[in-house]
Amino acid sequence: MSKIKPSQGAPYARIMGVGGYRPTRVVPNEVILETIDSSDEWIRSRSGIATRHWASEEETVAAMSVEASGKAIADAGITPSQIGAVIVSTVSHFKQTPAIATEIAHKVGAGKPAAFDISAGCAGFGYGLTLAKGMIVEGSAEYVLVIGVERLSDLTDLSDRATAFLFGDGAGAVIVGPSKVPAIGPTVWGSEGDKSDTIKQTVAWDTFHAERPEKFPAITQEGQAVFRWAVFEMAKVAQQALDAAGIAPQDLDVFIPHQANMRIIDSMVKTLKLPEHVTVARDVETTGNTSAASIPLAMERLLATGQAKSGDTALVIGFGAGLVYAATVVTLP
């Protein structure tokens, strides 16, 4: 007989508030064309991207996260001191330790919460959301701040014709809290490590330290392989998430996929056979691919513009380097 007292958590968890931050500098395709042999038409037709945001020196990973978090906390109607954990998904915080989550927790006034970073690429927000849900149901936190944040401009090779136009910077945050009814569905997640070379950092930090190559490490990817995997395999994962939540495509109000590429988004909509009434996030056109930040940023924009509303049922799915993925159905705050 165990002597450990059972955890006293909430029956369920839900997203209670959302916030986003986009850097002030807007970068059109014309700027990208200064360093690669391409055209605005080619970039738009291949990716759907017209502009992206790049951070200034002052718009650090922590600074953008604090701005997004403040909006999410206010939107949720809680105080920072009520936050029991801070989870940050990022691949562009360049210190191995300490986790940037600790600095962010302090700057938002969260007191002494659990604070840690996760590295799951473009699926990171889904991973963080799932961890937060577990914490609340298990009872180790009442409210959890989940942040997806990237400064991918720091990891972009502007001479690489395949990726120079893809990436942007920004931060998105949500507050996850207790719920009396199910509002975050089961997560379908996983990885395909045999394909890990299709999206990767060009040079490992230890190699960079030892050999000091001329070029700073950057993100590279095999575009066609990633496109095929995202369109065909991730549509299956999205369907599994719908099935796990007991939701049919016609029951959805909103679809918020990772904002990787407009062609991927449109192909997934077609493969999933989503009805015309489903609002589809296409934030990639003006924000670019912001990796872990893309889903909460897109969610925040849909709610702010009235394209989605509180209580809507949304399918969210992230996928990226690793290759990793995470999909779930949520009720929007």
mmCIF file of C-alpha atoms in Angstrom:
data_model
loop_
_atom_site.group_PDB
_atom_site.id
_atom_site.type_symbol
_atom_site.label_atom_id
_atom_site.label_comp_id
_atom_site.label_asym_id
_atom_site.label_seq_id
_atom_site.Cartn_x
_atom_site.Cartn_y
_atom_site.Cartn_z
ATOM 1 C CA MET A 1 0.000 0.000 0.000
ATOM 2 C CA SER A 2 1.495 3.328 -1.080
ATOM 3 C CA LYS A 3 1.695 6.075 1.533
ATOM 4 C CA ILE A 4 1.881 8.811 -1.112
ATOM 5 C CA LYS A 5 -1.089 11.153 -1.062
ATOM 6 C CA PRO A 6 -2.870 11.277 -4.449
ATOM 7 C CA SER A 7 -2.591 14.478 -6.473
ATOM 8 C CA GLN A 8 -5.511 16.882 -6.329
ATOM 9 C CA GLY A 9 -5.740 18.451 -9.759
ATOM 10 C CA ALA A 10 -8.530 19.783 -11.934
ATOM 11 C CA PRO A 11 -10.753 17.380 -13.902
ATOM 12 C CA TYR A 12 -9.646 18.954 -17.182
ATOM 13 C CA ALA A 13 -7.582 21.826 -18.604
ATOM 14 C CA ARG A 14 -8.259 24.597 -21.124
ATOM 15 C CA ILE A 15 -6.557 27.511 -22.866
ATOM 16 C CA MET A 16 -7.703 30.596 -20.962
ATOM 17 C CA GLY A 17 -5.832 33.419 -22.665
ATOM 18 C CA VAL A 18 -3.585 34.070 -25.645
ATOM 19 C CA GLY A 19 -1.062 36.760 -26.567
ATOM 20 C CA GLY A 20 1.386 37.437 -29.365
ATOM 21 C CA TYR A 21 4.294 39.687 -30.255
ATOM 22 C CA ARG A 22 5.653 40.425 -33.723
ATOM 23 C CA PRO A 23 8.842 42.481 -34.109
ATOM 24 C CA THR A 24 8.363 46.002 -35.433
ATOM 25 C CA ARG A 25 10.524 45.532 -38.536
ATOM 26 C CA VAL A 26 8.577 44.131 -41.503
ATOM 27 C CA VAL A 27 10.792 42.557 -44.159
ATOM 28 C CA PRO A 28 9.342 42.198 -47.690
ATOM 29 C CA ASN A 29 10.550 39.660 -50.229
ATOM 30 C CA GLU A 30 12.504 42.403 -52.002
ATOM 31 C CA VAL A 31 15.003 42.428 -49.130
ATOM 32 C CA ILE A 32 15.524 38.672 -49.444
ATOM 33 C CA LEU A 33 16.128 39.054 -53.189
ATOM 34 C CA GLU A 34 19.210 41.155 -52.444
ATOM 35 C CA THR A 35 21.070 37.970 -51.449
ATOM 36 C CA ILE A 36 19.491 35.160 -53.520
ATOM 37 C CA ASP A 37 18.765 34.681 -57.208
ATOM 38 C CA SER A 38 14.988 34.448 -57.203
ATOM 39 C CA SER A 39 11.859 36.578 -57.621
ATOM 40 C CA ASP A 40 8.936 37.787 -55.554
ATOM 41 C CA GLU A 41 6.608 35.709 -57.724
ATOM 42 C CA TRP A 42 8.662 32.539 -57.155
ATOM 43 C CA ILE A 43 8.734 33.022 -53.376
ATOM 44 C CA ARG A 44 4.995 33.690 -53.200
ATOM 45 C CA SER A 45 4.115 30.731 -55.431
ATOM 46 C CA ARG A 46 6.329 28.289 -53.485
ATOM 47 C CA SER A 47 5.590 29.459 -49.951
ATOM 48 C CA GLY A 48 2.785 32.019 -49.917
ATOM 49 C CA ILE A 49 5.068 34.393 -47.984
ATOM 50 C CA ALA A 50 5.033 38.103 -48.837
ATOM 51 C CA THR A 51 6.599 39.542 -45.686
ATOM 52 C CA ARG A 52 8.064 38.429 -42.390
ATOM 53 C CA HIS A 53 9.129 40.140 -39.151
ATOM 54 C CA TRP A 54 12.763 40.311 -38.056
ATOM 55 C CA ALA A 55 13.754 41.223 -34.514
ATOM 56 C CA SER A 56 16.006 44.122 -33.594
ATOM 57 C CA GLU A 57 18.860 43.790 -31.128
ATOM 58 C CA GLU A 58 16.511 44.822 -28.326
ATOM 59 C CA GLU A 59 13.799 42.336 -29.343
ATOM 60 C CA THR A 60 15.437 39.343 -27.718
ATOM 61 C CA VAL A 61 13.872 35.934 -27.170
ATOM 62 C CA ALA A 62 13.143 36.977 -23.580
ATOM 63 C CA ALA A 63 11.824 40.443 -24.464
ATOM 64 C CA MET A 64 9.408 39.143 -27.117
ATOM 65 C CA SER A 65 8.250 36.395 -24.761
ATOM 66 C CA VAL A 66 7.556 38.843 -21.946
ATOM 67 C CA GLU A 67 5.436 41.014 -24.269
ATOM 68 C CA ALA A 68 3.402 38.034 -25.523
ATOM 69 C CA SER A 69 3.058 36.618 -22.006
ATOM 70 C CA GLY A 70 1.765 39.869 -20.563
ATOM 71 C CA LYS A 71 -1.051 39.884 -23.134
ATOM 72 C CA ALA A 72 -1.898 36.225 -22.453
ATOM 73 C CA ILE A 73 -1.984 36.783 -18.684
ATOM 74 C CA ALA A 74 -4.291 39.787 -19.082
ATOM 75 C CA ASP A 75 -6.486 37.893 -21.528
ATOM 76 C CA ALA A 76 -6.833 35.022 -19.050
ATOM 77 C CA GLY A 77 -7.794 37.379 -16.217
ATOM 78 C CA ILE A 78 -5.238 36.032 -13.761
ATOM 79 C CA THR A 79 -2.292 37.566 -11.921
ATOM 80 C CA PRO A 80 1.330 36.573 -12.683
ATOM 81 C CA SER A 81 1.706 35.247 -9.142
ATOM 82 C CA GLN A 82 -0.870 32.531 -9.886
ATOM 83 C CA ILE A 83 1.365 30.938 -12.539
ATOM 84 C CA GLY A 84 2.776 27.656 -11.292
ATOM 85 C CA ALA A 85 4.933 26.755 -14.283
ATOM 86 C CA VAL A 86 6.499 28.393 -17.335
ATOM 87 C CA ILE A 87 7.267 26.271 -20.395
ATOM 88 C CA VAL A 88 9.193 27.819 -23.293
ATOM 89 C CA SER A 89 9.584 26.109 -26.646
ATOM 90 C CA THR A 90 12.450 27.544 -28.690
ATOM 91 C CA VAL A 91 15.441 26.532 -30.793
ATOM 92 C CA SER A 92 16.928 30.019 -30.989
ATOM 93 C CA HIS A 93 17.946 30.699 -27.390
ATOM 94 C CA PHE A 94 21.690 30.267 -27.711
ATOM 95 C CA LYS A 95 22.558 29.452 -24.105
ATOM 96 C CA GLN A 96 22.506 25.745 -23.287
ATOM 97 C CA THR A 97 21.882 26.712 -19.674
ATOM 98 C CA PRO A 98 20.189 28.325 -17.833
ATOM 99 C CA ALA A 99 16.814 27.919 -19.508
ATOM 100 C CA ILE A 100 15.390 31.188 -20.824
ATOM 101 C CA ALA A 101 12.127 30.221 -19.081
ATOM 102 C CA THR A 102 13.615 31.215 -15.722
ATOM 103 C CA GLU A 103 14.405 34.751 -16.914
ATOM 104 C CA ILE A 104 10.962 35.121 -18.488
ATOM 105 C CA ALA A 105 9.223 33.843 -15.338
ATOM 106 C CA HIS A 106 11.042 36.478 -13.290
ATOM 107 C CA LYS A 107 10.332 39.316 -15.713
ATOM 108 C CA VAL A 108 6.601 38.620 -15.909
ATOM 109 C CA GLY A 109 6.410 38.549 -12.095
ATOM 110 C CA ALA A 110 5.500 34.910 -11.753
ATOM 111 C CA GLY A 111 7.255 34.401 -8.431
ATOM 112 C CA LYS A 112 8.953 31.016 -8.148
ATOM 113 C CA PRO A 113 7.263 28.723 -10.669
ATOM 114 C CA ALA A 114 8.711 25.634 -12.277
ATOM 115 C CA ALA A 115 10.456 26.935 -15.395
ATOM 116 C CA PHE A 116 12.090 25.033 -18.244
ATOM 117 C CA ASP A 117 12.727 25.061 -21.986
ATOM 118 C CA ILE A 118 11.843 22.363 -24.502
ATOM 119 C CA SER A 119 13.315 21.790 -27.944
ATOM 120 C CA ALA A 120 10.767 20.283 -30.312
ATOM 121 C CA GLY A 121 11.090 22.610 -33.288
ATOM 122 C CA CYS A 122 7.849 23.608 -34.973
ATOM 123 C CA ALA A 123 5.904 21.052 -32.905
ATOM 124 C CA GLY A 124 7.099 22.640 -29.669
ATOM 125 C CA PHE A 125 3.916 24.530 -28.857
ATOM 126 C CA GLY A 126 1.900 21.310 -29.038
ATOM 127 C CA TYR A 127 4.393 19.570 -26.789
ATOM 128 C CA GLY A 128 4.243 22.422 -24.268
ATOM 129 C CA LEU A 129 0.442 22.479 -24.342
ATOM 130 C CA THR A 130 0.337 18.769 -23.574
ATOM 131 C CA LEU A 131 2.786 19.089 -20.688
ATOM 132 C CA ALA A 132 0.772 21.995 -19.267
ATOM 133 C CA LYS A 133 -2.459 20.010 -19.469
ATOM 134 C CA GLY A 134 -0.809 17.148 -17.566
ATOM 135 C CA MET A 135 0.452 19.496 -14.845
ATOM 136 C CA ILE A 136 -2.989 20.956 -14.248
ATOM 137 C CA VAL A 137 -4.840 17.643 -14.211
ATOM 138 C CA GLU A 138 -2.120 16.097 -12.042
ATOM 139 C CA GLY A 139 -2.232 19.030 -9.619
ATOM 140 C CA SER A 140 1.334 20.351 -9.749
ATOM 141 C CA ALA A 141 0.192 23.737 -11.085
ATOM 142 C CA GLU A 142 -3.093 25.617 -11.315
ATOM 143 C CA TYR A 143 -2.050 27.845 -14.217
ATOM 144 C CA VAL A 144 0.743 27.273 -16.718
ATOM 145 C CA LEU A 145 2.285 29.787 -19.107
ATOM 146 C CA VAL A 146 3.223 28.136 -22.417
ATOM 147 C CA ILE A 147 5.368 30.148 -24.827
ATOM 148 C CA GLY A 148 6.561 29.490 -28.353
ATOM 149 C CA VAL A 149 9.275 31.957 -29.346
ATOM 150 C CA GLU A 150 11.890 32.199 -32.076
ATOM 151 C CA ARG A 151 14.502 34.566 -33.509
ATOM 152 C CA LEU A 152 15.079 32.490 -36.611
ATOM 153 C CA SER A 153 16.647 35.428 -38.414
ATOM 154 C CA ASP A 154 19.718 34.588 -36.310
ATOM 155 C CA LEU A 155 19.788 31.102 -37.840
ATOM 156 C CA THR A 156 18.967 31.992 -41.433
ATOM 157 C CA ASP A 157 21.542 31.667 -44.195
ATOM 158 C CA LEU A 158 20.553 34.552 -46.469
ATOM 159 C CA SER A 159 22.538 33.032 -49.328
ATOM 160 C CA ASP A 160 20.585 29.751 -49.230
ATOM 161 C CA ARG A 161 17.970 29.979 -51.978
ATOM 162 C CA ALA A 162 15.931 27.136 -50.424
ATOM 163 C CA THR A 163 15.433 28.685 -46.975
ATOM 164 C CA ALA A 164 16.417 32.374 -46.976
ATOM 165 C CA PHE A 165 12.825 33.529 -47.527
ATOM 166 C CA LEU A 166 11.104 31.169 -45.079
ATOM 167 C CA PHE A 167 11.848 32.268 -41.558
ATOM 168 C CA GLY A 168 10.582 35.033 -39.310
ATOM 169 C CA ASP A 169 10.738 36.070 -35.666
ATOM 170 C CA GLY A 170 8.072 36.370 -33.000
ATOM 171 C CA ALA A 171 6.547 35.047 -29.796
ATOM 172 C CA GLY A 172 3.172 33.553 -28.942
ATOM 173 C CA ALA A 173 1.926 32.627 -25.477
ATOM 174 C CA VAL A 174 -1.081 31.030 -23.823
ATOM 175 C CA ILE A 175 -2.259 30.513 -20.277
ATOM 176 C CA VAL A 176 -3.516 26.993 -19.609
ATOM 177 C CA GLY A 177 -5.746 26.593 -16.564
ATOM 178 C CA PRO A 178 -8.362 24.348 -14.932
ATOM 179 C CA SER A 179 -11.618 23.409 -16.619
ATOM 180 C CA LYS A 180 -14.755 21.535 -15.578
ATOM 181 C CA VAL A 181 -15.270 20.233 -19.120
ATOM 182 C CA PRO A 182 -12.835 18.796 -21.689
ATOM 183 C CA ALA A 183 -11.259 21.667 -23.661
ATOM 184 C CA ILE A 184 -7.906 20.215 -24.763
ATOM 185 C CA GLY A 185 -8.186 16.872 -26.507
ATOM 186 C CA PRO A 186 -5.772 13.946 -26.460
ATOM 187 C CA THR A 187 -2.505 14.728 -28.234
ATOM 188 C CA VAL A 188 -1.267 12.628 -31.119
ATOM 189 C CA TRP A 189 2.480 13.152 -31.130
ATOM 190 C CA GLY A 190 5.654 11.389 -32.089
ATOM 191 C CA SER A 191 8.858 11.530 -34.096
ATOM 192 C CA GLU A 192 10.507 10.005 -37.134
ATOM 193 C CA GLY A 193 14.181 10.083 -36.263
ATOM 194 C CA ASP A 194 15.231 8.314 -39.439
ATOM 195 C CA LYS A 195 14.389 11.571 -41.256
ATOM 196 C CA SER A 196 16.136 13.900 -38.815
ATOM 197 C CA ASP A 197 18.576 15.142 -41.464
ATOM 198 C CA THR A 198 15.814 16.707 -43.562
ATOM 199 C CA ILE A 199 15.627 19.774 -41.260
ATOM 200 C CA LYS A 200 18.733 20.497 -39.248
ATOM 201 C CA GLN A 201 21.314 22.978 -38.037
ATOM 202 C CA THR A 202 24.216 23.081 -40.472
ATOM 203 C CA VAL A 203 26.983 22.967 -37.857
ATOM 204 C CA ALA A 204 26.881 21.637 -34.291
ATOM 205 C CA TRP A 205 27.844 24.101 -31.559
ATOM 206 C CA ASP A 206 30.832 22.004 -30.481
ATOM 207 C CA THR A 207 32.118 21.879 -34.063
ATOM 208 C CA PHE A 208 31.631 25.613 -34.407
ATOM 209 C CA HIS A 209 33.547 26.171 -31.186
ATOM 210 C CA ALA A 210 36.407 23.904 -32.231
ATOM 211 C CA GLU A 211 36.802 24.801 -35.901
ATOM 212 C CA ARG A 212 35.390 28.332 -36.122
ATOM 213 C CA PRO A 213 34.064 28.082 -39.684
ATOM 214 C CA GLU A 214 33.378 31.342 -41.466
ATOM 215 C CA LYS A 215 29.624 30.928 -41.493
ATOM 216 C CA PHE A 216 27.578 30.937 -38.303
ATOM 217 C CA PRO A 217 25.383 27.820 -37.933
ATOM 218 C CA ALA A 218 22.105 28.080 -39.838
ATOM 219 C CA ILE A 219 18.976 26.017 -40.400
ATOM 220 C CA THR A 220 18.798 23.987 -43.582
ATOM 221 C CA GLN A 221 16.200 21.605 -44.950
ATOM 222 C CA GLU A 222 15.408 19.298 -47.855
ATOM 223 C CA GLY A 223 12.374 21.166 -49.110
ATOM 224 C CA GLN A 224 10.710 18.531 -51.282
ATOM 225 C CA ALA A 225 11.148 15.760 -48.710
ATOM 226 C CA VAL A 226 9.695 17.982 -45.972
ATOM 227 C CA PHE A 227 6.793 19.036 -48.195
ATOM 228 C CA ARG A 228 5.829 15.436 -49.006
ATOM 229 C CA TRP A 229 6.111 14.359 -45.377
ATOM 230 C CA ALA A 230 4.087 17.319 -44.101
ATOM 231 C CA VAL A 231 1.304 16.985 -46.666
ATOM 232 C CA PHE A 232 0.809 13.232 -46.608
ATOM 233 C CA GLU A 233 1.926 12.074 -43.162
ATOM 234 C CA MET A 234 0.767 15.068 -41.098
ATOM 235 C CA ALA A 235 -2.719 14.928 -42.590
ATOM 236 C CA LYS A 236 -2.928 11.415 -41.149
ATOM 237 C CA VAL A 237 -1.778 12.675 -37.737
ATOM 238 C CA ALA A 238 -4.337 15.491 -37.866
ATOM 239 C CA GLN A 239 -7.073 12.966 -38.606
ATOM 240 C CA GLN A 240 -5.898 10.824 -35.676
ATOM 241 C CA ALA A 241 -6.191 13.855 -33.389
ATOM 242 C CA LEU A 242 -9.736 14.457 -34.617
ATOM 243 C CA ASP A 243 -10.588 10.804 -34.012
ATOM 244 C CA ALA A 244 -9.032 10.854 -30.526
ATOM 245 C CA ALA A 245 -11.137 13.877 -29.591
ATOM 246 C CA GLY A 246 -14.286 12.357 -31.092
ATOM 247 C CA ILE A 247 -14.537 15.223 -33.573
ATOM 248 C CA ALA A 248 -15.486 15.016 -37.250
ATOM 249 C CA PRO A 249 -14.145 17.559 -39.778
ATOM 250 C CA GLN A 250 -17.601 19.128 -40.071
ATOM 251 C CA ASP A 251 -17.612 19.739 -36.304
ATOM 252 C CA LEU A 252 -14.544 21.971 -36.521
ATOM 253 C CA ASP A 253 -14.730 25.751 -36.522
ATOM 254 C CA VAL A 254 -11.043 26.527 -36.980
ATOM 255 C CA PHE A 255 -7.883 24.854 -38.331
ATOM 256 C CA ILE A 256 -4.550 26.220 -37.058
ATOM 257 C CA PRO A 257 -1.643 24.312 -38.594
ATOM 258 C CA HIS A 258 2.002 25.226 -38.163
ATOM 259 C CA GLN A 259 2.629 28.154 -40.499
ATOM 260 C CA ALA A 260 5.366 26.516 -42.544
ATOM 261 C CA ASN A 261 4.223 27.069 -46.101
ATOM 262 C CA MET A 262 0.933 28.082 -47.740
ATOM 263 C CA ARG A 263 1.070 25.166 -50.178
ATOM 264 C CA ILE A 264 1.382 22.719 -47.285
ATOM 265 C CA ILE A 265 -1.555 24.351 -45.487
ATOM 266 C CA ASP A 266 -3.770 24.278 -48.574
ATOM 267 C CA SER A 267 -2.825 20.673 -49.329
ATOM 268 C CA MET A 268 -3.658 19.582 -45.774
ATOM 269 C CA VAL A 269 -7.054 21.302 -45.973
ATOM 270 C CA LYS A 270 -7.759 19.397 -49.183
ATOM 271 C CA THR A 271 -6.528 16.046 -47.848
ATOM 272 C CA LEU A 272 -8.541 16.408 -44.630
ATOM 273 C CA LYS A 273 -11.584 17.442 -46.694
ATOM 274 C CA LEU A 274 -12.344 20.320 -44.363
ATOM 275 C CA PRO A 275 -15.723 21.989 -45.019
ATOM 276 C CA GLU A 276 -15.769 25.549 -46.358
ATOM 277 C CA HIS A 277 -17.106 26.914 -43.042
ATOM 278 C CA VAL A 278 -13.839 26.001 -41.271
ATOM 279 C CA THR A 279 -11.628 29.053 -40.784
ATOM 280 C CA VAL A 280 -8.043 28.254 -41.770
ATOM 281 C CA ALA A 281 -5.079 30.165 -40.312
ATOM 282 C CA ARG A 282 -2.863 31.576 -43.074
ATOM 283 C CA ASP A 283 -0.686 33.858 -40.977
ATOM 284 C CA VAL A 284 2.391 32.662 -42.880
ATOM 285 C CA GLU A 285 1.722 35.218 -45.630
ATOM 286 C CA THR A 286 2.767 38.157 -43.471
ATOM 287 C CA THR A 287 4.646 36.481 -40.617
ATOM 288 C CA GLY A 288 6.691 33.742 -42.298
ATOM 289 C CA ASN A 289 7.642 30.515 -40.571
ATOM 290 C CA THR A 290 8.221 31.273 -36.883
ATOM 291 C CA SER A 291 8.590 27.632 -35.827
ATOM 292 C CA ALA A 292 7.364 27.120 -32.240
ATOM 293 C CA ALA A 293 5.723 30.570 -32.192
ATOM 294 C CA SER A 294 3.609 30.092 -35.320
ATOM 295 C CA ILE A 295 0.524 28.373 -33.858
ATOM 296 C CA PRO A 296 -0.072 30.721 -30.887
ATOM 297 C CA LEU A 297 0.678 33.749 -33.093
ATOM 298 C CA ALA A 298 -1.839 32.555 -35.679
ATOM 299 C CA MET A 299 -4.367 31.792 -32.929
ATOM 300 C CA GLU A 300 -3.964 35.255 -31.458
ATOM 301 C CA ARG A 301 -4.470 36.942 -34.844
ATOM 302 C CA LEU A 302 -7.595 34.928 -35.681
ATOM 303 C CA LEU A 303 -9.175 35.907 -32.353
ATOM 304 C CA ALA A 304 -8.057 39.547 -32.577
ATOM 305 C CA THR A 305 -9.474 39.963 -36.088
ATOM 306 C CA GLY A 306 -12.738 38.165 -35.322
ATOM 307 C CA GLN A 307 -12.072 35.367 -37.792
ATOM 308 C CA ALA A 308 -12.363 33.018 -34.804
ATOM 309 C CA LYS A 309 -14.223 33.477 -31.541
ATOM 310 C CA SER A 310 -14.148 32.280 -27.968
ATOM 311 C CA GLY A 311 -15.535 28.779 -27.627
ATOM 312 C CA ASP A 312 -14.704 27.728 -31.179
ATOM 313 C CA THR A 313 -13.400 24.189 -31.657
ATOM 314 C CA ALA A 314 -9.974 24.231 -33.296
ATOM 315 C CA LEU A 315 -7.589 21.600 -34.612
ATOM 316 C CA VAL A 316 -3.949 22.575 -34.067
ATOM 317 C CA ILE A 317 -0.970 20.700 -35.474
ATOM 318 C CA GLY A 318 2.748 21.417 -35.425
ATOM 319 C CA PHE A 319 5.524 19.566 -37.240
ATOM 320 C CA GLY A 320 9.203 20.122 -37.891
ATOM 321 C CA ALA A 321 12.849 19.311 -37.214
ATOM 322 C CA GLY A 322 13.469 15.885 -35.848
ATOM 323 C CA LEU A 323 11.135 15.053 -37.465
ATOM 324 C CA VAL A 324 8.591 15.624 -34.687
ATOM 325 C CA TYR A 325 4.886 16.373 -34.609
ATOM 326 C CA ALA A 326 1.989 17.089 -32.247
ATOM 327 C CA ALA A 327 -1.715 17.557 -32.956
ATOM 328 C CA THR A 328 -4.706 18.135 -30.704
ATOM 329 C CA VAL A 329 -8.199 19.617 -30.681
ATOM 330 C CA VAL A 330 -8.779 22.586 -28.369
ATOM 331 C CA THR A 331 -11.518 24.994 -27.385
ATOM 332 C CA LEU A 332 -10.367 28.549 -28.110
ATOM 333 C CA PRO A 333 -10.230 30.963 -25.158
#
